[in-house]
PDB file of C-alpha atoms in Angstrom:
ATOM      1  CA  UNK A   1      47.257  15.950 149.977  1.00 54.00           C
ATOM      2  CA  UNK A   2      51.068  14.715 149.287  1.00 52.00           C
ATOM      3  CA  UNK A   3      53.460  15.570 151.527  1.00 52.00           C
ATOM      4  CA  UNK A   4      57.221  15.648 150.095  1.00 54.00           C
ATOM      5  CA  UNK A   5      59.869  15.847 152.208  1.00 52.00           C
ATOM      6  CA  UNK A   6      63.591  16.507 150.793  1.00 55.00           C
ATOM      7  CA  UNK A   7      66.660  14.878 152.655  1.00 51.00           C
ATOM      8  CA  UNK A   8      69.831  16.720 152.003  1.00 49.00           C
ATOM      9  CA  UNK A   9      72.914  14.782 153.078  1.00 44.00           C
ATOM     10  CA  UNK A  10      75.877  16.923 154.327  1.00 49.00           C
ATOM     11  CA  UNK A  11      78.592  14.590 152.869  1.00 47.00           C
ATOM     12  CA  UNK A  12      83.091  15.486 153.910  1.00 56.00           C
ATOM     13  CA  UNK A  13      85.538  14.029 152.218  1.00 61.00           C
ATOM     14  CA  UNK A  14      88.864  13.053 154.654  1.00 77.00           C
ATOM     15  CA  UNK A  15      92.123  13.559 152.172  1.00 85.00           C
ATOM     16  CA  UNK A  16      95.141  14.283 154.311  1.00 85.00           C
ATOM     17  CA  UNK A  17      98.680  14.317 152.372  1.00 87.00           C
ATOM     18  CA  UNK A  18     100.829  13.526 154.340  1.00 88.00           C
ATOM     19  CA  UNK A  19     104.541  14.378 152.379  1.00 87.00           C
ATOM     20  CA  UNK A  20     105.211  15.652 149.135  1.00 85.00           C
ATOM     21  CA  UNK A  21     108.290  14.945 146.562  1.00 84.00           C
ATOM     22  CA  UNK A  22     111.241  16.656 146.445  1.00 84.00           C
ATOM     23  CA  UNK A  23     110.730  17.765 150.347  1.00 86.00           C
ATOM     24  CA  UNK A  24     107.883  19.969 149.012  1.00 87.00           C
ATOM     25  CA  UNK A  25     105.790  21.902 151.944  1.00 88.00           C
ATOM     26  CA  UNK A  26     102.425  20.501 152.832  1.00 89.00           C
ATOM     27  CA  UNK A  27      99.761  22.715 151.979  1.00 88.00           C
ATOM     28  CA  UNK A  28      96.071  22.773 154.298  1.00 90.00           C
ATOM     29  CA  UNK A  29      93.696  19.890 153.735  1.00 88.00           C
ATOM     30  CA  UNK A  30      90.781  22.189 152.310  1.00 91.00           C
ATOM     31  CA  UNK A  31      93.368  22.922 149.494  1.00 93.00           C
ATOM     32  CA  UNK A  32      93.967  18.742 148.617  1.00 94.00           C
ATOM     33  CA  UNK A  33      92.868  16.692 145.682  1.00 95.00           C
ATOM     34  CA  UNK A  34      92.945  13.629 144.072  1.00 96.00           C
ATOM     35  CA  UNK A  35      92.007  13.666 140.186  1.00 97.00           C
ATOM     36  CA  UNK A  36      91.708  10.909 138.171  1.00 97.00           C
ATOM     37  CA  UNK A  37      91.448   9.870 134.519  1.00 97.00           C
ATOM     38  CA  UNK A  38      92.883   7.130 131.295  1.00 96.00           C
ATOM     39  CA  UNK A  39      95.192   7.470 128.946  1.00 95.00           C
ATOM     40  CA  UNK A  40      94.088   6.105 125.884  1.00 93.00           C
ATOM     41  CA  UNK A  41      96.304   3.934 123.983  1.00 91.00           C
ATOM     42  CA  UNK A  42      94.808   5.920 120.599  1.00 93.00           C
ATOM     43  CA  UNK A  43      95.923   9.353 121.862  1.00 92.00           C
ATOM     44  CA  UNK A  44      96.529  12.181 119.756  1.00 92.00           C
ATOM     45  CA  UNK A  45      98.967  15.127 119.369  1.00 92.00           C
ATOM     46  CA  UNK A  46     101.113  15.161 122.614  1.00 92.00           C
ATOM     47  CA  UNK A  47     100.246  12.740 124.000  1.00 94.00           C
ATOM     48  CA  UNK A  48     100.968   9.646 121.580  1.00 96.00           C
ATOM     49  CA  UNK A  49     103.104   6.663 122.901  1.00 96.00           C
ATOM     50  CA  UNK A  50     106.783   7.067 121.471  1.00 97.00           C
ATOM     51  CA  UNK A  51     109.711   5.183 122.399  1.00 96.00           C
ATOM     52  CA  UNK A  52     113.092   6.063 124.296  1.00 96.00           C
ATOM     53  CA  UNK A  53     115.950   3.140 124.546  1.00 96.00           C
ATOM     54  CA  UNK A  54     113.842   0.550 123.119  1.00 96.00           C
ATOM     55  CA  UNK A  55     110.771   1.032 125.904  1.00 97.00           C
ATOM     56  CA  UNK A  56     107.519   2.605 125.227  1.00 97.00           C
ATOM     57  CA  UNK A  57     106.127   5.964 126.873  1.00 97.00           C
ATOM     58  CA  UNK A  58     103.879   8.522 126.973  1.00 97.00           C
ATOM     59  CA  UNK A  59     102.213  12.130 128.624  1.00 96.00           C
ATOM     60  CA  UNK A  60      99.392  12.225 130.348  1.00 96.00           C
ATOM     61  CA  UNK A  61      97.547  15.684 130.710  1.00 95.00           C
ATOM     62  CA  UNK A  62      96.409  16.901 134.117  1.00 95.00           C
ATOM     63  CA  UNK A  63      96.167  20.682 133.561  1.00 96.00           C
ATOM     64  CA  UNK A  64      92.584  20.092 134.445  1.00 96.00           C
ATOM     65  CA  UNK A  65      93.691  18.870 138.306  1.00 97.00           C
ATOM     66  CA  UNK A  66      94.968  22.808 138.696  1.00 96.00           C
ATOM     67  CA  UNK A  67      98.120  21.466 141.125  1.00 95.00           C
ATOM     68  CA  UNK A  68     100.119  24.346 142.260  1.00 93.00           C
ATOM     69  CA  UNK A  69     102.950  21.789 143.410  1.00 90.00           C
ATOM     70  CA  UNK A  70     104.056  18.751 142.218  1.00 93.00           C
ATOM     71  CA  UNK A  71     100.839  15.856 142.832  1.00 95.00           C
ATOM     72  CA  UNK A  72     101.948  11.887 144.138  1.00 95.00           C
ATOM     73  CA  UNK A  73     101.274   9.828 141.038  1.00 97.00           C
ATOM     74  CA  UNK A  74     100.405   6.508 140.791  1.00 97.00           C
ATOM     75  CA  UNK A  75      99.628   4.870 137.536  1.00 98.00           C
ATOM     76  CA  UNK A  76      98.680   1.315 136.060  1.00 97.00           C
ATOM     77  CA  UNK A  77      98.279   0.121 133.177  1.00 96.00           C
ATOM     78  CA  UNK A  78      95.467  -2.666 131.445  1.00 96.00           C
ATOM     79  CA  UNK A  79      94.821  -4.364 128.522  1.00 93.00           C
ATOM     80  CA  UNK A  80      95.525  -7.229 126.624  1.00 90.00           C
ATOM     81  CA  UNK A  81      99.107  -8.790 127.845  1.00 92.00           C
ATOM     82  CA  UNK A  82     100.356  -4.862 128.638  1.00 96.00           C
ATOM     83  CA  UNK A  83     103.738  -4.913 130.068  1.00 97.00           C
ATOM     84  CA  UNK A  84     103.914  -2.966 132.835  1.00 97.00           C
ATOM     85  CA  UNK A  85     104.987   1.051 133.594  1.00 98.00           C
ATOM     86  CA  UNK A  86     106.486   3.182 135.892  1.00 98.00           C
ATOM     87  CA  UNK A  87     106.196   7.301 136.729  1.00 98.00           C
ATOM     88  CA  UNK A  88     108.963   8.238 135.163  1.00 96.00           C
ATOM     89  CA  UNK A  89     108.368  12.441 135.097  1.00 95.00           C
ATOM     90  CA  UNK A  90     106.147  14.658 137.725  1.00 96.00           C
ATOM     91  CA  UNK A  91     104.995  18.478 136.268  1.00 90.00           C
ATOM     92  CA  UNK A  92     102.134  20.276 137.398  1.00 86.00           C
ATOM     93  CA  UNK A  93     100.422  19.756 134.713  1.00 93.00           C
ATOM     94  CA  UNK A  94     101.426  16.706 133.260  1.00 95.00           C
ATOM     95  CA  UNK A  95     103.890  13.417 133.929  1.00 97.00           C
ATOM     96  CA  UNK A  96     104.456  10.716 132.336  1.00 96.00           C
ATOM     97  CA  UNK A  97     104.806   6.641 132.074  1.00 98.00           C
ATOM     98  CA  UNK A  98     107.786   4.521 130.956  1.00 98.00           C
ATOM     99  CA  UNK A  99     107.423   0.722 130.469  1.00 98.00           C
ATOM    100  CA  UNK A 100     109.579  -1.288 132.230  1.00 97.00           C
ATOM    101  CA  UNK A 101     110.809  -3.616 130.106  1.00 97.00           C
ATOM    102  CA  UNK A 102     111.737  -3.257 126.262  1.00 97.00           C
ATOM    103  CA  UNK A 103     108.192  -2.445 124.429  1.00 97.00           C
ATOM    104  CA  UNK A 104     106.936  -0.878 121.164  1.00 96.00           C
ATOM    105  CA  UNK A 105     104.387   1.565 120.196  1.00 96.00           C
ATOM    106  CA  UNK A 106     102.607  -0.955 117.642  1.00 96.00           C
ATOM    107  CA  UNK A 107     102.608  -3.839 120.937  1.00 96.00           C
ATOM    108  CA  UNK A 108     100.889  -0.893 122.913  1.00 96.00           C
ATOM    109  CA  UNK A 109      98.474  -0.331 120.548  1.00 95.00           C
ATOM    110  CA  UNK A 110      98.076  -3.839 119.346  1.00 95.00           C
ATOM    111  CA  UNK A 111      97.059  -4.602 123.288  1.00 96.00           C
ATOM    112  CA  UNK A 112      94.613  -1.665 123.452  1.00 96.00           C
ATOM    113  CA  UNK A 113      96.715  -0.597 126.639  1.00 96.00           C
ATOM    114  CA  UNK A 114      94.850   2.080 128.805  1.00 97.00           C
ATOM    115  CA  UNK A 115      96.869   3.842 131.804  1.00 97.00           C
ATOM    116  CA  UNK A 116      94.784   4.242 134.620  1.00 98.00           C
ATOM    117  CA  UNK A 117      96.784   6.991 136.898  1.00 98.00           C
ATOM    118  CA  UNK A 118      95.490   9.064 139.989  1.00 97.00           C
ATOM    119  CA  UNK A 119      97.189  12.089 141.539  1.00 97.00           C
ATOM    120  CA  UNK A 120      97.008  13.695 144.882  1.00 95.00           C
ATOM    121  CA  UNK A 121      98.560  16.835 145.324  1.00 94.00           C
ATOM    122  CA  UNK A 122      97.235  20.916 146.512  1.00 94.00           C
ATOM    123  CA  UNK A 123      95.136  23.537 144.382  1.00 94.00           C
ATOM    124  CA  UNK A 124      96.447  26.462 146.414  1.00 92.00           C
TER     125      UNK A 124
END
């Protein structure tokens, strides 16, 4: 006879925000979360790279995160010789990345150029 014996791991995440932009209140910790994903340098609709004043940008869509307040964002980006970005807008549901020097949409694509970004913010 087998015996089978099941281990169930009670596993609790620690996120504590500690401030918020634009002197935002603090909501509980059950209520915090960080959400990820990558913008693509091939993205459609929206969320294409244009330009503004000679520099490259773009929106990244975080509707899916479900912030009720404005999240901390911190983005990167990575590919081939990518010049680097900056958050340059913060919504609930979206924000998005300016390069910092002069760039254009066909060196962002040429370079493959993902933006890695992660946000922290509160779901109610």
């Amino acid at each position: 006879c087998c015996l089978v014996m099941i281990l169930v791991s009670s596993v609790r995440s620690d996120l504590k925000i500690l401030r918020l932009p634009y002197n935002q209140q603090v909501g509980p910790s059950p209520c915090a979360r960080t959400c990820s994903s990558v913008g693509k340098w091939d993205d459609t609709g929206d969320y294409i790279w244009r330009t503004y004043s000679g520099r490259a940008y773009k929106y990244s869509d975080m509707r899916e995160c479900n912030f009720v307040s404005l999240p901390v964002v911190s983005a990167t980006m990575k590919g081939v010789n990518c010049p680097a970005i900056v958050v340059w807008s913060v919504q609930n549901g979206k924000f998005d990345v300016i390069t910092v020097r002069s760039a254009t949409v066909a060196e962002i694509k040429g370079a493959n150029c993902y933006v890695f970004w992660i946000a922290t913010g509160f779901i109610c």
